[in-house]
Short mmCIF file of C-alpha atoms in Angstrom, two decimals:
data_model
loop_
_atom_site.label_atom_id
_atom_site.label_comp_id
_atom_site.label_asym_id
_atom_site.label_seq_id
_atom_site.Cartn_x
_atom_site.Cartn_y
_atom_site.Cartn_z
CA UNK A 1 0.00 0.00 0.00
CA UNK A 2 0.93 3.27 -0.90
CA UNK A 3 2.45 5.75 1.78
CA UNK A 4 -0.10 8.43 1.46
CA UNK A 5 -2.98 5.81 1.34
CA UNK A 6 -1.78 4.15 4.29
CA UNK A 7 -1.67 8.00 6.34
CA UNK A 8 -5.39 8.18 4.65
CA UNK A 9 -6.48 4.91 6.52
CA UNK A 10 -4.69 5.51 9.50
CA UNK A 11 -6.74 9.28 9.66
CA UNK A 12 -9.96 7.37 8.95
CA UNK A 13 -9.25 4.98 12.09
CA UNK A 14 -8.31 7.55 14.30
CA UNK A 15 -10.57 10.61 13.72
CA UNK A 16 -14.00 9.40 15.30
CA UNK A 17 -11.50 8.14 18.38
CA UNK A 18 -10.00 11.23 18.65
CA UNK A 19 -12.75 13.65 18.46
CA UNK A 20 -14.03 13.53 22.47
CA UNK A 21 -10.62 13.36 24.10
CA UNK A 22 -9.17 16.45 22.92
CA UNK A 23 -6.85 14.79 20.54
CA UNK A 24 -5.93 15.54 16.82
CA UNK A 25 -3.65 13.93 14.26
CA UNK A 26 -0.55 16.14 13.82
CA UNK A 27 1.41 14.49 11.49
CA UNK A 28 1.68 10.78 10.32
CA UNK A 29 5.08 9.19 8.95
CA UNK A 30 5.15 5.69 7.27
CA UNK A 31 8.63 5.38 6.00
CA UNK A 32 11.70 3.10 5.67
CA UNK A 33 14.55 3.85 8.28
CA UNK A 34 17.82 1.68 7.38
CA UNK A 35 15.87 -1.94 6.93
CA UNK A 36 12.71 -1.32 9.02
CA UNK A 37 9.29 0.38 8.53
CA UNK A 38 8.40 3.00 10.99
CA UNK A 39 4.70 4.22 11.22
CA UNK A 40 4.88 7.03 13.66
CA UNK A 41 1.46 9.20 14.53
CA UNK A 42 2.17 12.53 15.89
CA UNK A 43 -0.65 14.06 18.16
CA UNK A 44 -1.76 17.32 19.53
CA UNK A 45 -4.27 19.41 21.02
CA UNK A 46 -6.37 21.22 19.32
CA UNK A 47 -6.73 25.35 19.60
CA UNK A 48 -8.35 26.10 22.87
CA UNK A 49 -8.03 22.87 25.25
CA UNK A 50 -7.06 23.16 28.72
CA UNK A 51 -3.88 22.15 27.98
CA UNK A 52 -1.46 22.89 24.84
CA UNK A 53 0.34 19.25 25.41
CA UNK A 54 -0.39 15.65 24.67
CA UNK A 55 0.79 13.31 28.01
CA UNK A 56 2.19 10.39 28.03
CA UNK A 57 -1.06 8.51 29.02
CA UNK A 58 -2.77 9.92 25.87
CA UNK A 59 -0.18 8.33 23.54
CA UNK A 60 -0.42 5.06 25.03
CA UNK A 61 -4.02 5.19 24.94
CA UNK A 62 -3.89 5.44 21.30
CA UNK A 63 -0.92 3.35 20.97
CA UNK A 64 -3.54 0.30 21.91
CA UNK A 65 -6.68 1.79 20.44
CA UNK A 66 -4.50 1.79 17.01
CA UNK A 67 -2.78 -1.17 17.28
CA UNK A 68 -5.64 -3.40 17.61
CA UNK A 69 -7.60 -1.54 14.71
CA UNK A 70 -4.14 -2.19 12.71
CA UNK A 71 -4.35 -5.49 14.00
CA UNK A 72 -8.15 -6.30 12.65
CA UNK A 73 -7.79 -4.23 9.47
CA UNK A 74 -4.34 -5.51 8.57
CA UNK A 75 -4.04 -3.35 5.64
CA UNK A 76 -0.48 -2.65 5.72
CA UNK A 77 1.54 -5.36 3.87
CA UNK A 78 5.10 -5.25 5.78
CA UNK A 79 6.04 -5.49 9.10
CA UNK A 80 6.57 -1.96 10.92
CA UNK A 81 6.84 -0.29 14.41
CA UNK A 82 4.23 1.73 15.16
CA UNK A 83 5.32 4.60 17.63
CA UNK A 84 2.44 7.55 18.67
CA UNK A 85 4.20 10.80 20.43
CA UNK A 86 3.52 14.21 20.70
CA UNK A 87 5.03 16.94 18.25
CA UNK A 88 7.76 17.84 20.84
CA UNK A 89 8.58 21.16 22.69
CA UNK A 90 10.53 21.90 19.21
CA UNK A 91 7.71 21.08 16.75
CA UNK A 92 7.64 22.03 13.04
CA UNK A 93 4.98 24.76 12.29
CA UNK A 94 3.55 22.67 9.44
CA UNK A 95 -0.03 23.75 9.26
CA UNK A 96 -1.55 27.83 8.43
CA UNK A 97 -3.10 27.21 11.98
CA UNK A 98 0.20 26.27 13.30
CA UNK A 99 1.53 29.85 12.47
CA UNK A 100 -1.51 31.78 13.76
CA UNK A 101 -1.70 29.35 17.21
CA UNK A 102 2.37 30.25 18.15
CA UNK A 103 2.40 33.47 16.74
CA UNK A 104 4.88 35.82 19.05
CA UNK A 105 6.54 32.64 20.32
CA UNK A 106 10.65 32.25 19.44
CA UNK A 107 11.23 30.16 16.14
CA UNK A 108 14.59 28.26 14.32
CA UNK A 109 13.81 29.10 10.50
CA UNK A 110 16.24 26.59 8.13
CA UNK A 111 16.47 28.50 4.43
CA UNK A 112 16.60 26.68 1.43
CA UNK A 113 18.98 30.07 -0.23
CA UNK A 114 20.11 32.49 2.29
CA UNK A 115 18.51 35.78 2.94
CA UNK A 116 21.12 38.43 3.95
CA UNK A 117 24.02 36.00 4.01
CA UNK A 118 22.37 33.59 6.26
CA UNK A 119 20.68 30.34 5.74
CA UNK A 120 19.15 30.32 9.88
CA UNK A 121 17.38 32.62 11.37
CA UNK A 122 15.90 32.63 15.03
CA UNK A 123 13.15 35.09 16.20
CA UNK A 124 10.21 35.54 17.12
CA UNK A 125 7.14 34.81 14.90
CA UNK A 126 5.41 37.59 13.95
CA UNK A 127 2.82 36.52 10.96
CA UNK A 128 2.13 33.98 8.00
CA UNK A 129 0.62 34.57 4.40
CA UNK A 130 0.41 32.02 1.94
CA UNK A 131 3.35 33.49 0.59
CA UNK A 132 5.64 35.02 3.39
CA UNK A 133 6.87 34.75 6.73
CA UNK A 134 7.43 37.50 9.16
CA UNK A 135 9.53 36.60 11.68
CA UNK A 136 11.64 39.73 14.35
CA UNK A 137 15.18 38.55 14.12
CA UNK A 138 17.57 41.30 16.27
CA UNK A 139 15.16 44.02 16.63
CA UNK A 140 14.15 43.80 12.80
CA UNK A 141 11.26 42.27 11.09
CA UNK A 142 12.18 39.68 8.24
CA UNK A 143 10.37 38.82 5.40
CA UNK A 144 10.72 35.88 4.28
CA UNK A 145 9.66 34.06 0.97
CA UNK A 146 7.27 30.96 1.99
CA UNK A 147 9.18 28.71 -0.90
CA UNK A 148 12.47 29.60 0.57
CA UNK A 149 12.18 27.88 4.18
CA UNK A 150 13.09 24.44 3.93
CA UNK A 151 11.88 24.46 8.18
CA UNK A 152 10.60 26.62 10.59
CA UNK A 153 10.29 25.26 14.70
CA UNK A 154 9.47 26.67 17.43
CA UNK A 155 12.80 27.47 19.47
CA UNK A 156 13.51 25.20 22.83
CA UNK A 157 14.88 27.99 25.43
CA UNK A 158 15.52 26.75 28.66
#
């Protein structure tokens, strides 16, 4: 089965699960690392829970709701290792929502050409379009072209 069709099935498994305990799907990966298949589901909260973070209880949750649906479906021809997590403090804004939600919060921005000599940038998030970025880097504003940045994180500052 194709990648994209098995992140379609895996949505279509999840979503009614998900809707009353304050879960959504984040991100799902089913690739090859080295000689093993990795299906990894990302989860997070949605805009306006109690809490901005997935626990640890959450993902397990899931982890056994989804791996006995897997288990009865059995749609997925090779053996893989399922692993369901959180995005992480460091997350990549991959969604227009994600940019609106963490908007003023620090961010790592990777370039795919360099703006003004540099190909990273760290600052603090000021706006998306669906063409730019705006991000304060050193007191400045930066505008940045959406099809230059390769990645853009929130920052981890301890």
């Amino acid at each position: 089965m194709a990648k994209q069709d098995v992140g379609a099935r895996i949505e279509g498994l999840l979503d009614e699960y998900l809707a009353d305990k304050e879960l959504e799907i984040y991100n799902i990966e089913y690739k090859k690392e080295g000689k093993d298949w990795k299906l990894r589901i990302y989860l997070d909260k949605p805009i306006g829970c109690d809490s901005e973070y997935v626990d640890i209880n959450e993902c397990e949750d899931v982890t056994h709701f989804l791996s006995d649906r897997l288990d009865e479906e059995d749609f997925i021809e090779r053996s893989y290792t399922l692993e369901v997590s959180s995005p992480g403090l460091d997350r990549e804004l991959l969604k227009p929502s994600d940019y609106e939600r963490f908007k003023g919060r620090d961010v790592e921005v990777k370039l795919y050409t360099a703006i003004d000599g540099r190909k990273e940038l760290a600052g603090r998030l000021l706006g998306r379009t669906d063409e730019r970025v705006t991000v304060e880097v050193e007191g400045r504003e930066v505008v940045i072209p959406a099809d230059k940045i390769a990645k853009i994180n929130l920052a981890v500052i301890f």
